[in-house]
JSON list of C-alpha atoms and ligand atoms in Angstrom, two decimals:
[
{"chain": "A", "resi": 1, "resn": "MET", "atom": "CA", "xyz": [9.37, 9.20, -13.14]},
{"chain": "A", "resi": 2, "resn": "SER", "atom": "CA", "xyz": [7.72, 8.07, -10.57]},
{"chain": "A", "resi": 3, "resn": "ARG", "atom": "CA", "xyz": [4.14, 10.18, -9.77]},
{"chain": "A", "resi": 4, "resn": "VAL", "atom": "CA", "xyz": [3.62, 10.47, -6.28]},
{"chain": "A", "resi": 5, "resn": "ILE", "atom": "CA", "xyz": [0.68, 11.07, -5.52]},
{"chain": "A", "resi": 6, "resn": "VAL", "atom": "CA", "xyz": [-1.35, 12.28, -1.79]},
{"chain": "A", "resi": 7, "resn": "ILE", "atom": "CA", "xyz": [-4.89, 11.29, -1.27]},
{"chain": "A", "resi": 8, "resn": "ASP", "atom": "CA", "xyz": [-5.59, 14.12, 0.84]},
{"chain": "A", "resi": 9, "resn": "HIS", "atom": "CA", "xyz": [-9.08, 13.96, 1.44]},
{"chain": "A", "resi": 10, "resn": "PRO", "atom": "CA", "xyz": [-11.06, 14.66, 4.05]},
{"chain": "A", "resi": 11, "resn": "LEU", "atom": "CA", "xyz": [-12.11, 11.63, 5.61]},
{"chain": "A", "resi": 12, "resn": "VAL", "atom": "CA", "xyz": [-8.18, 9.89, 4.68]},
{"chain": "A", "resi": 13, "resn": "MET", "atom": "CA", "xyz": [-7.24, 12.54, 6.96]},
{"chain": "A", "resi": 14, "resn": "HIS", "atom": "CA", "xyz": [-9.24, 13.00, 9.72]},
{"chain": "A", "resi": 15, "resn": "LYS", "atom": "CA", "xyz": [-8.51, 9.25, 10.27]},
{"chain": "A", "resi": 16, "resn": "LEU", "atom": "CA", "xyz": [-5.11, 9.52, 9.73]},
{"chain": "A", "resi": 17, "resn": "SER", "atom": "CA", "xyz": [-4.99, 11.10, 13.20]},
{"chain": "A", "resi": 18, "resn": "ILE", "atom": "CA", "xyz": [-6.10, 9.16, 14.90]},
{"chain": "A", "resi": 19, "resn": "LEU", "atom": "CA", "xyz": [-4.35, 6.75, 13.74]},
{"chain": "A", "resi": 20, "resn": "ARG", "atom": "CA", "xyz": [-1.13, 8.49, 14.74]},
{"chain": "A", "resi": 21, "resn": "ASP", "atom": "CA", "xyz": [-2.46, 9.52, 18.58]},
{"chain": "A", "resi": 22, "resn": "LYS", "atom": "CA", "xyz": [-0.80, 6.89, 20.61]},
{"chain": "A", "resi": 23, "resn": "LYS", "atom": "CA", "xyz": [-3.63, 6.58, 22.55]},
{"chain": "A", "resi": 24, "resn": "THR", "atom": "CA", "xyz": [-5.05, 5.22, 19.84]},
{"chain": "A", "resi": 25, "resn": "GLY", "atom": "CA", "xyz": [-5.30, 0.95, 21.25]},
{"chain": "A", "resi": 26, "resn": "THR", "atom": "CA", "xyz": [-5.21, -1.68, 18.89]},
{"chain": "A", "resi": 27, "resn": "LYS", "atom": "CA", "xyz": [-8.72, -2.26, 17.90]},
{"chain": "A", "resi": 28, "resn": "VAL", "atom": "CA", "xyz": [-9.50, 1.04, 16.26]},
{"chain": "A", "resi": 29, "resn": "PHE", "atom": "CA", "xyz": [-5.87, 1.03, 14.99]},
{"chain": "A", "resi": 30, "resn": "ARG", "atom": "CA", "xyz": [-6.42, -2.09, 13.01]},
{"chain": "A", "resi": 31, "resn": "GLU", "atom": "CA", "xyz": [-9.94, -0.48, 11.98]},
{"chain": "A", "resi": 32, "resn": "LEU", "atom": "CA", "xyz": [-8.55, 2.40, 11.06]},
{"chain": "A", "resi": 33, "resn": "VAL", "atom": "CA", "xyz": [-5.66, 1.50, 9.15]},
{"chain": "A", "resi": 34, "resn": "SER", "atom": "CA", "xyz": [-7.86, -1.04, 6.76]},
{"chain": "A", "resi": 35, "resn": "GLU", "atom": "CA", "xyz": [-10.50, 1.56, 6.13]},
{"chain": "A", "resi": 36, "resn": "ILE", "atom": "CA", "xyz": [-7.64, 3.91, 5.01]},
{"chain": "A", "resi": 37, "resn": "ALA", "atom": "CA", "xyz": [-5.97, 1.55, 2.83]},
{"chain": "A", "resi": 38, "resn": "MET", "atom": "CA", "xyz": [-9.54, 1.16, 1.44]},
{"chain": "A", "resi": 39, "resn": "LEU", "atom": "CA", "xyz": [-10.61, 4.33, 1.10]},
{"chain": "A", "resi": 40, "resn": "MET", "atom": "CA", "xyz": [-7.33, 4.49, -0.85]},
{"chain": "A", "resi": 41, "resn": "ALA", "atom": "CA", "xyz": [-8.35, 1.74, -3.08]},
{"chain": "A", "resi": 42, "resn": "TYR", "atom": "CA", "xyz": [-10.40, 4.20, -4.59]},
{"chain": "A", "resi": 43, "resn": "GLU", "atom": "CA", "xyz": [-8.12, 6.84, -5.93]},
{"chain": "A", "resi": 44, "resn": "VAL", "atom": "CA", "xyz": [-4.72, 4.15, -6.71]},
{"chain": "A", "resi": 45, "resn": "THR", "atom": "CA", "xyz": [-8.14, 2.50, -8.94]},
{"chain": "A", "resi": 46, "resn": "ARG", "atom": "CA", "xyz": [-9.32, 5.20, -10.98]},
{"chain": "A", "resi": 47, "resn": "ASP", "atom": "CA", "xyz": [-7.10, 3.96, -13.63]},
{"chain": "A", "resi": 48, "resn": "LEU", "atom": "CA", "xyz": [-9.00, 0.64, -14.61]},
{"chain": "A", "resi": 49, "resn": "PRO", "atom": "CA", "xyz": [-9.23, 1.00, -18.08]},
{"chain": "A", "resi": 50, "resn": "MET", "atom": "CA", "xyz": [-12.69, 0.27, -18.55]},
{"chain": "A", "resi": 51, "resn": "GLU", "atom": "CA", "xyz": [-15.82, -1.38, -21.58]},
{"chain": "A", "resi": 52, "resn": "GLU", "atom": "CA", "xyz": [-18.91, -0.47, -22.97]},
{"chain": "A", "resi": 53, "resn": "ARG", "atom": "CA", "xyz": [-21.40, -3.53, -22.29]},
{"chain": "A", "resi": 54, "resn": "LEU", "atom": "CA", "xyz": [-25.12, -3.26, -22.67]},
{"chain": "A", "resi": 55, "resn": "VAL", "atom": "CA", "xyz": [-27.56, -4.30, -20.17]},
{"chain": "A", "resi": 56, "resn": "GLU", "atom": "CA", "xyz": [-31.04, -3.99, -20.26]},
{"chain": "A", "resi": 57, "resn": "THR", "atom": "CA", "xyz": [-32.88, -3.33, -17.28]},
{"chain": "A", "resi": 58, "resn": "PRO", "atom": "CA", "xyz": [-36.49, -2.91, -16.71]},
{"chain": "A", "resi": 59, "resn": "VAL", "atom": "CA", "xyz": [-37.37, -0.61, -19.10]},
{"chain": "A", "resi": 60, "resn": "ALA", "atom": "CA", "xyz": [-34.90, -0.40, -22.21]},
{"chain": "A", "resi": 61, "resn": "VAL", "atom": "CA", "xyz": [-31.35, -0.79, -22.84]},
{"chain": "A", "resi": 62, "resn": "ALA", "atom": "CA", "xyz": [-28.65, 0.91, -20.75]},
{"chain": "A", "resi": 63, "resn": "LYS", "atom": "CA", "xyz": [-25.31, 1.96, -22.60]},
{"chain": "A", "resi": 64, "resn": "THR", "atom": "CA", "xyz": [-22.88, 0.89, -19.35]},
{"chain": "A", "resi": 65, "resn": "LYS", "atom": "CA", "xyz": [-19.10, 0.60, -18.48]},
{"chain": "A", "resi": 66, "resn": "VAL", "atom": "CA", "xyz": [-17.76, -2.80, -16.50]},
{"chain": "A", "resi": 67, "resn": "LEU", "atom": "CA", "xyz": [-14.20, -2.84, -15.94]},
{"chain": "A", "resi": 68, "resn": "SER", "atom": "CA", "xyz": [-12.49, -4.76, -19.11]},
{"chain": "A", "resi": 69, "resn": "GLY", "atom": "CA", "xyz": [-11.25, -7.72, -16.72]},
{"chain": "A", "resi": 70, "resn": "LYS", "atom": "CA", "xyz": [-7.20, -5.99, -15.99]},
{"chain": "A", "resi": 71, "resn": "LYS", "atom": "CA", "xyz": [-5.57, -8.49, -13.85]},
{"chain": "A", "resi": 72, "resn": "LEU", "atom": "CA", "xyz": [-5.35, -7.13, -10.63]},
{"chain": "A", "resi": 73, "resn": "GLY", "atom": "CA", "xyz": [-2.83, -8.39, -7.67]},
{"chain": "A", "resi": 74, "resn": "ILE", "atom": "CA", "xyz": [-1.71, -7.12, -4.41]},
{"chain": "A", "resi": 75, "resn": "VAL", "atom": "CA", "xyz": [1.35, -7.21, -2.47]},
{"chain": "A", "resi": 76, "resn": "PRO", "atom": "CA", "xyz": [1.36, -6.87, 1.64]},
{"chain": "A", "resi": 77, "resn": "ILE", "atom": "CA", "xyz": [4.20, -6.03, 2.76]},
{"chain": "A", "resi": 78, "resn": "LEU", "atom": "CA", "xyz": [5.23, -8.06, 5.80]},
{"chain": "A", "resi": 79, "resn": "ARG", "atom": "CA", "xyz": [3.95, -7.60, 8.90]},
{"chain": "A", "resi": 80, "resn": "ALA", "atom": "CA", "xyz": [2.23, -3.98, 9.05]},
{"chain": "A", "resi": 81, "resn": "GLY", "atom": "CA", "xyz": [1.14, -4.11, 4.95]},
{"chain": "A", "resi": 82, "resn": "LEU", "atom": "CA", "xyz": [-1.27, -7.08, 5.83]},
{"chain": "A", "resi": 83, "resn": "GLY", "atom": "CA", "xyz": [-3.63, -4.77, 7.75]},
{"chain": "A", "resi": 84, "resn": "MET", "atom": "CA", "xyz": [-4.13, -2.96, 4.35]},
{"chain": "A", "resi": 85, "resn": "VAL", "atom": "CA", "xyz": [-5.29, -5.86, 3.00]},
{"chain": "A", "resi": 86, "resn": "ASP", "atom": "CA", "xyz": [-9.27, -6.72, 3.93]},
{"chain": "A", "resi": 87, "resn": "GLY", "atom": "CA", "xyz": [-9.83, -2.94, 3.34]},
{"chain": "A", "resi": 88, "resn": "VAL", "atom": "CA", "xyz": [-8.13, -2.94, -0.74]},
{"chain": "A", "resi": 89, "resn": "MET", "atom": "CA", "xyz": [-10.29, -6.68, -1.31]},
{"chain": "A", "resi": 90, "resn": "ASN", "atom": "CA", "xyz": [-13.32, -4.26, -0.40]},
{"chain": "A", "resi": 91, "resn": "LEU", "atom": "CA", "xyz": [-12.99, -3.04, -3.26]},
{"chain": "A", "resi": 92, "resn": "ILE", "atom": "CA", "xyz": [-11.50, -5.49, -5.62]},
{"chain": "A", "resi": 93, "resn": "PRO", "atom": "CA", "xyz": [-12.63, -8.87, -4.65]},
{"chain": "A", "resi": 94, "resn": "ALA", "atom": "CA", "xyz": [-10.72, -10.34, -7.15]},
{"chain": "A", "resi": 95, "resn": "ALA", "atom": "CA", "xyz": [-7.37, -9.73, -7.08]},
{"chain": "A", "resi": 96, "resn": "LYS", "atom": "CA", "xyz": [-4.94, -12.05, -5.93]},
{"chain": "A", "resi": 97, "resn": "ILE", "atom": "CA", "xyz": [-3.02, -11.83, -2.68]},
{"chain": "A", "resi": 98, "resn": "GLY", "atom": "CA", "xyz": [0.62, -12.37, -3.37]},
{"chain": "A", "resi": 99, "resn": "HIS", "atom": "CA", "xyz": [3.08, -12.32, 0.24]},
{"chain": "A", "resi": 100, "resn": "ILE", "atom": "CA", "xyz": [6.35, -10.68, 0.57]},
{"chain": "A", "resi": 101, "resn": "GLY", "atom": "CA", "xyz": [8.40, -11.11, 4.69]},
{"chain": "A", "resi": 102, "resn": "LEU", "atom": "CA", "xyz": [10.40, -8.19, 5.34]},
{"chain": "A", "resi": 103, "resn": "TYR", "atom": "CA", "xyz": [12.05, -7.01, 9.14]},
{"chain": "A", "resi": 104, "resn": "ARG", "atom": "CA", "xyz": [13.92, -4.04, 8.77]},
{"chain": "A", "resi": 105, "resn": "ASP", "atom": "CA", "xyz": [17.20, -4.64, 10.72]},
{"chain": "A", "resi": 106, "resn": "PRO", "atom": "CA", "xyz": [17.39, -2.18, 13.40]},
{"chain": "A", "resi": 107, "resn": "GLU", "atom": "CA", "xyz": [21.51, -1.36, 13.09]},
{"chain": "A", "resi": 108, "resn": "THR", "atom": "CA", "xyz": [22.09, -1.01, 9.95]},
{"chain": "A", "resi": 109, "resn": "LEU", "atom": "CA", "xyz": [17.90, -0.23, 8.83]},
{"chain": "A", "resi": 110, "resn": "LYS", "atom": "CA", "xyz": [18.16, -2.72, 5.41]},
{"chain": "A", "resi": 111, "resn": "PRO", "atom": "CA", "xyz": [15.76, -4.65, 5.02]},
{"chain": "A", "resi": 112, "resn": "VAL", "atom": "CA", "xyz": [16.15, -8.81, 6.00]},
{"chain": "A", "resi": 113, "resn": "ASP", "atom": "CA", "xyz": [14.87, -10.96, 3.12]},
{"chain": "A", "resi": 114, "resn": "TYR", "atom": "CA", "xyz": [12.61, -14.12, 4.90]},
{"chain": "A", "resi": 115, "resn": "TYR", "atom": "CA", "xyz": [8.93, -14.91, 3.28]},
{"chain": "A", "resi": 116, "resn": "CYS", "atom": "CA", "xyz": [7.84, -14.64, -0.61]},
{"chain": "A", "resi": 117, "resn": "LYS", "atom": "CA", "xyz": [5.30, -16.62, -2.56]},
{"chain": "A", "resi": 118, "resn": "LEU", "atom": "CA", "xyz": [3.55, -14.22, -6.22]},
{"chain": "A", "resi": 119, "resn": "PRO", "atom": "CA", "xyz": [0.47, -14.99, -8.00]},
{"chain": "A", "resi": 120, "resn": "PRO", "atom": "CA", "xyz": [2.18, -17.65, -10.29]},
{"chain": "A", "resi": 121, "resn": "ASP", "atom": "CA", "xyz": [1.15, -15.36, -12.91]},
{"chain": "A", "resi": 122, "resn": "VAL", "atom": "CA", "xyz": [2.25, -12.27, -11.81]},
{"chain": "A", "resi": 123, "resn": "GLU", "atom": "CA", "xyz": [3.80, -10.72, -14.53]},
{"chain": "A", "resi": 124, "resn": "GLU", "atom": "CA", "xyz": [0.41, -10.87, -16.54]},
{"chain": "A", "resi": 125, "resn": "ARG", "atom": "CA", "xyz": [-1.07, -8.78, -13.68]},
{"chain": "A", "resi": 126, "resn": "ASP", "atom": "CA", "xyz": [-1.04, -4.71, -12.15]},
{"chain": "A", "resi": 127, "resn": "ILE", "atom": "CA", "xyz": [0.38, -5.19, -9.20]},
{"chain": "A", "resi": 128, "resn": "ILE", "atom": "CA", "xyz": [-0.19, -3.19, -5.26]},
{"chain": "A", "resi": 129, "resn": "VAL", "atom": "CA", "xyz": [2.18, -2.88, -3.19]},
{"chain": "A", "resi": 130, "resn": "LEU", "atom": "CA", "xyz": [0.66, -2.12, 0.46]},
{"chain": "A", "resi": 131, "resn": "ASP", "atom": "CA", "xyz": [2.36, -1.03, 3.71]},
{"chain": "A", "resi": 132, "resn": "PRO", "atom": "CA", "xyz": [1.48, 1.47, 6.08]},
{"chain": "A", "resi": 133, "resn": "MET", "atom": "CA", "xyz": [4.90, 3.24, 6.46]},
{"chain": "A", "resi": 134, "resn": "LEU", "atom": "CA", "xyz": [7.75, 4.19, 3.92]},
{"chain": "A", "resi": 135, "resn": "ALA", "atom": "CA", "xyz": [11.01, 5.15, 5.69]},
{"chain": "A", "resi": 136, "resn": "THR", "atom": "CA", "xyz": [13.94, 5.12, 4.06]},
{"chain": "A", "resi": 137, "resn": "GLY", "atom": "CA", "xyz": [12.06, 3.11, 1.57]},
{"chain": "A", "resi": 138, "resn": "GLY", "atom": "CA", "xyz": [14.50, 0.03, 1.47]},
{"chain": "A", "resi": 139, "resn": "SER", "atom": "CA", "xyz": [11.67, -2.25, 2.19]},
{"chain": "A", "resi": 140, "resn": "ALA", "atom": "CA", "xyz": [9.76, -0.84, -0.73]},
{"chain": "A", "resi": 141, "resn": "VAL", "atom": "CA", "xyz": [12.84, -1.29, -2.88]},
{"chain": "A", "resi": 142, "resn": "ALA", "atom": "CA", "xyz": [13.39, -4.74, -1.91]},
{"chain": "A", "resi": 143, "resn": "ALA", "atom": "CA", "xyz": [9.96, -5.86, -2.19]},
{"chain": "A", "resi": 144, "resn": "ILE", "atom": "CA", "xyz": [9.63, -3.83, -5.33]},
{"chain": "A", "resi": 145, "resn": "ASP", "atom": "CA", "xyz": [13.05, -5.81, -6.88]},
{"chain": "A", "resi": 146, "resn": "ALA", "atom": "CA", "xyz": [11.61, -8.92, -5.58]},
{"chain": "A", "resi": 147, "resn": "ILE", "atom": "CA", "xyz": [8.44, -8.23, -7.88]},
{"chain": "A", "resi": 148, "resn": "LYS", "atom": "CA", "xyz": [10.26, -7.08, -10.36]},
{"chain": "A", "resi": 149, "resn": "ARG", "atom": "CA", "xyz": [11.96, -10.39, -11.20]},
{"chain": "A", "resi": 150, "resn": "ASN", "atom": "CA", "xyz": [9.30, -12.65, -11.05]},
{"chain": "A", "resi": 151, "resn": "GLY", "atom": "CA", "xyz": [8.59, -10.82, -14.54]},
{"chain": "A", "resi": 152, "resn": "CYS", "atom": "CA", "xyz": [6.06, -8.44, -13.50]},
{"chain": "A", "resi": 153, "resn": "ARG", "atom": "CA", "xyz": [6.19, -5.11, -14.95]},
{"chain": "A", "resi": 154, "resn": "SER", "atom": "CA", "xyz": [2.88, -3.13, -13.43]},
{"chain": "A", "resi": 155, "resn": "ILE", "atom": "CA", "xyz": [3.34, -1.98, -10.32]},
{"chain": "A", "resi": 156, "resn": "ARG", "atom": "CA", "xyz": [2.58, 0.95, -7.45]},
{"chain": "A", "resi": 157, "resn": "LEU", "atom": "CA", "xyz": [2.88, 1.69, -4.42]},
{"chain": "A", "resi": 158, "resn": "VAL", "atom": "CA", "xyz": [1.07, 2.05, -1.81]},
{"chain": "A", "resi": 159, "resn": "ASN", "atom": "CA", "xyz": [1.78, 3.97, 1.94]},
{"chain": "A", "resi": 160, "resn": "LEU", "atom": "CA", "xyz": [-0.27, 5.59, 4.58]},
{"chain": "A", "resi": 161, "resn": "ILE", "atom": "CA", "xyz": [2.68, 7.83, 5.38]},
{"chain": "A", "resi": 162, "resn": "ALA", "atom": "CA", "xyz": [5.68, 8.10, 4.05]},
{"chain": "A", "resi": 163, "resn": "ALA", "atom": "CA", "xyz": [8.72, 9.92, 4.71]},
{"chain": "A", "resi": 164, "resn": "PRO", "atom": "CA", "xyz": [11.14, 12.38, 1.91]},
{"chain": "A", "resi": 165, "resn": "GLU", "atom": "CA", "xyz": [14.03, 9.99, 2.10]},
{"chain": "A", "resi": 166, "resn": "GLY", "atom": "CA", "xyz": [12.08, 7.57, 1.63]},
{"chain": "A", "resi": 167, "resn": "ILE", "atom": "CA", "xyz": [9.95, 8.78, -2.43]},
{"chain": "A", "resi": 168, "resn": "LYS", "atom": "CA", "xyz": [13.47, 9.44, -3.37]},
{"chain": "A", "resi": 169, "resn": "THR", "atom": "CA", "xyz": [14.57, 6.12, -3.02]},
{"chain": "A", "resi": 170, "resn": "VAL", "atom": "CA", "xyz": [11.78, 4.58, -4.60]},
{"chain": "A", "resi": 171, "resn": "ALA", "atom": "CA", "xyz": [11.79, 7.05, -6.75]},
{"chain": "A", "resi": 172, "resn": "ASP", "atom": "CA", "xyz": [15.68, 6.66, -8.08]},
{"chain": "A", "resi": 173, "resn": "ALA", "atom": "CA", "xyz": [14.67, 2.75, -7.76]},
{"chain": "A", "resi": 174, "resn": "HIS", "atom": "CA", "xyz": [11.86, 2.44, -9.65]},
{"chain": "A", "resi": 175, "resn": "PRO", "atom": "CA", "xyz": [11.17, 5.48, -11.79]},
{"chain": "A", "resi": 176, "resn": "ASP", "atom": "CA", "xyz": [8.42, 3.22, -13.40]},
{"chain": "A", "resi": 177, "resn": "VAL", "atom": "CA", "xyz": [6.74, 2.62, -10.17]},
{"chain": "A", "resi": 178, "resn": "ASP", "atom": "CA", "xyz": [3.33, 5.86, -9.29]},
{"chain": "A", "resi": 179, "resn": "ILE", "atom": "CA", "xyz": [3.73, 6.10, -5.05]},
{"chain": "A", "resi": 180, "resn": "TYR", "atom": "CA", "xyz": [0.12, 6.78, -3.34]},
{"chain": "A", "resi": 181, "resn": "VAL", "atom": "CA", "xyz": [0.15, 8.38, 0.29]},
{"chain": "A", "resi": 182, "resn": "ALA", "atom": "CA", "xyz": [-2.03, 9.76, 2.05]},
{"chain": "A", "resi": 183, "resn": "CYS", "atom": "CA", "xyz": [1.01, 11.97, 3.91]},
{"chain": "A", "resi": 184, "resn": "VAL", "atom": "CA", "xyz": [4.28, 12.80, 3.64]},
{"chain": "A", "resi": 185, "resn": "ASP", "atom": "CA", "xyz": [5.56, 13.71, 6.75]},
{"chain": "A", "resi": 186, "resn": "ASP", "atom": "CA", "xyz": [8.87, 15.98, 7.47]},
{"chain": "A", "resi": 187, "resn": "GLU", "atom": "CA", "xyz": [11.79, 13.33, 7.60]},
{"chain": "A", "resi": 188, "resn": "LEU", "atom": "CA", "xyz": [13.58, 10.71, 9.80]},
{"chain": "A", "resi": 189, "resn": "ASN", "atom": "CA", "xyz": [15.06, 10.31, 13.44]},
{"chain": "A", "resi": 190, "resn": "GLU", "atom": "CA", "xyz": [18.30, 8.76, 14.20]},
{"chain": "A", "resi": 191, "resn": "HIS", "atom": "CA", "xyz": [16.60, 5.13, 14.34]},
{"chain": "A", "resi": 192, "resn": "GLY", "atom": "CA", "xyz": [15.00, 5.75, 11.19]},
{"chain": "A", "resi": 193, "resn": "TYR", "atom": "CA", "xyz": [11.48, 6.05, 12.18]},
{"chain": "A", "resi": 194, "resn": "ILE", "atom": "CA", "xyz": [8.98, 9.08, 10.39]},
{"chain": "A", "resi": 195, "resn": "MET", "atom": "CA", "xyz": [8.62, 11.58, 12.19]},
{"chain": "A", "resi": 196, "resn": "PRO", "atom": "CA", "xyz": [5.71, 12.65, 13.34]},
{"chain": "A", "resi": 197, "resn": "GLY", "atom": "CA", "xyz": [4.99, 9.46, 11.54]},
{"chain": "A", "resi": 198, "resn": "LEU", "atom": "CA", "xyz": [2.56, 6.76, 13.71]},
{"chain": "A", "resi": 199, "resn": "GLY", "atom": "CA", "xyz": [5.47, 4.46, 15.89]},
{"chain": "A", "resi": 200, "resn": "ASP", "atom": "CA", "xyz": [5.74, 0.79, 15.03]},
{"chain": "A", "resi": 201, "resn": "ALA", "atom": "CA", "xyz": [3.42, 0.27, 12.56]},
{"chain": "A", "resi": 202, "resn": "GLY", "atom": "CA", "xyz": [3.35, -3.56, 12.99]},
{"chain": "A", "resi": 203, "resn": "ASP", "atom": "CA", "xyz": [3.96, -3.99, 16.41]},
{"chain": "A", "resi": 204, "resn": "ARG", "atom": "CA", "xyz": [0.68, -0.49, 17.07]},
{"chain": "A", "resi": 205, "resn": "LEU", "atom": "CA", "xyz": [-1.37, -3.63, 14.64]},
{"chain": "A", "resi": 206, "resn": "PHE", "atom": "CA", "xyz": [-0.89, -6.66, 16.81]},
{"chain": "A", "resi": 207, "resn": "GLY", "atom": "CA", "xyz": [-0.47, -5.15, 20.08]},
{"chain": "A", "resi": 208, "resn": "THR", "atom": "CA", "xyz": [3.64, -7.25, 20.33]},
{"chain": "A", "resi": 209, "resn": "LYS", "atom": "CA", "xyz": [4.79, -3.74, 22.44]},
{"chain": "B", "resi": 301, "resn": "LIG", "atom": "C1", "xyz": [8.46, -1.11, 8.60]},
{"chain": "B", "resi": 301, "resn": "LIG", "atom": "C2", "xyz": [7.25, -0.41, 7.44]},
{"chain": "B", "resi": 301, "resn": "LIG", "atom": "C3", "xyz": [7.91, -1.40, 6.48]},
{"chain": "B", "resi": 301, "resn": "LIG", "atom": "C4", "xyz": [9.26, -1.36, 6.71]},
{"chain": "B", "resi": 301, "resn": "LIG", "atom": "C5", "xyz": [9.46, 0.04, 6.26]},
{"chain": "B", "resi": 301, "resn": "LIG", "atom": "O1", "xyz": [8.42, -2.27, 8.87]},
{"chain": "B", "resi": 301, "resn": "LIG", "atom": "O2", "xyz": [5.89, -1.90, 7.91]},
{"chain": "B", "resi": 301, "resn": "LIG", "atom": "O3", "xyz": [7.90, -2.79, 5.91]},
{"chain": "B", "resi": 301, "resn": "LIG", "atom": "O4", "xyz": [9.44, -0.52, 8.02]},
{"chain": "B", "resi": 301, "resn": "LIG", "atom": "O5", "xyz": [10.87, 0.91, 7.09]},
{"chain": "B", "resi": 301, "resn": "LIG", "atom": "P1", "xyz": [11.81, 1.63, 5.39]},
{"chain": "B", "resi": 301, "resn": "LIG", "atom": "O6", "xyz": [11.04, 2.07, 4.64]},
{"chain": "B", "resi": 301, "resn": "LIG", "atom": "O7", "xyz": [13.04, 1.69, 6.23]},
{"chain": "B", "resi": 301, "resn": "LIG", "atom": "O8", "xyz": [12.19, 0.10, 5.20]},
{"chain": "B", "resi": 301, "resn": "LIG", "atom": "P2", "xyz": [8.97, -3.55, 9.83]},
{"chain": "B", "resi": 301, "resn": "LIG", "atom": "O9", "xyz": [10.88, -3.80, 9.24]},
{"chain": "B", "resi": 301, "resn": "LIG", "atom": "O10", "xyz": [8.98, -2.48, 11.33]},
{"chain": "B", "resi": 301, "resn": "LIG", "atom": "O11", "xyz": [8.34, -4.53, 9.96]},
{"chain": "B", "resi": 301, "resn": "LIG", "atom": "P3", "xyz": [6.96, -5.56, 10.65]},
{"chain": "B", "resi": 301, "resn": "LIG", "atom": "O12", "xyz": [5.81, -5.34, 10.41]},
{"chain": "B", "resi": 301, "resn": "LIG", "atom": "O13", "xyz": [7.21, -6.66, 10.66]},
{"chain": "B", "resi": 301, "resn": "LIG", "atom": "O14", "xyz": [7.01, -4.32, 12.25]},
{"chain": "B", "resi": 302, "resn": "LIG", "atom": "N1", "xyz": [9.14, 1.76, 10.19]},
{"chain": "B", "resi": 302, "resn": "LIG", "atom": "C1", "xyz": [7.78, 2.45, 10.83]},
{"chain": "B", "resi": 302, "resn": "LIG", "atom": "O1", "xyz": [6.85, 0.94, 11.44]},
{"chain": "B", "resi": 302, "resn": "LIG", "atom": "N2", "xyz": [7.11, 2.99, 11.81]},
{"chain": "B", "resi": 302, "resn": "LIG", "atom": "C2", "xyz": [8.07, 3.19, 11.06]},
{"chain": "B", "resi": 302, "resn": "LIG", "atom": "O2", "xyz": [8.19, 5.28, 11.81]},
{"chain": "B", "resi": 302, "resn": "LIG", "atom": "C3", "xyz": [9.21, 3.64, 10.87]},
{"chain": "B", "resi": 302, "resn": "LIG", "atom": "C4", "xyz": [9.30, 1.89, 10.08]}
]
């Protein structure tokens, strides 16, 4: 069964509060999405494997630990997932970046896919899927389906805000995928928007509304 890890660090909560505010403009919104993604990445990568390394300091030899070279990949779901990329890449700059293009049909709320470009060795990588919003869960399930079709078996999902409905949909479809969120909100409204949420993440990031 998927684990749901709520990253309710005070800095994350504070920034999320400003992000939700309808008075927060595009520039600050973009900065906050990136900063929250970076703070979340710290927790999402907590269990990365390590190996011992001896390092000569100016005065002695230190027995240290370094990352064991596990290959990572991040996959933002377009458009809004793009806002999380820089923050995560600040912490794991060697990761490769794939892209999955999906938009929600406003009538059916079903995801419509229009782009998929993943690292060629995706099956060897631990993949972190990025999307600020997990609403019905349709987009996340479609993205994870696509990544698995390309052979990848190690996937985790990172969302800023999730609805309970979306968590259940992902957990039912992909019980092997852990879900990292900053907050689980109350419900979806009749248009499939997360309540209280933050509105349309893509539009607020890119100033298209
Ligand atoms: C938003 C969001 C997710 C999706 C979540 O994208 O970024 O990808 O909706 O909804 P779901 O869980 O019900 O599938 P949107 O479809 O608005 O596309 P955009 O990022 O291009 O604006
Ligand atoms: N997509 C968004 O951007 N916001 C929501 O609340 C739901 C889906």
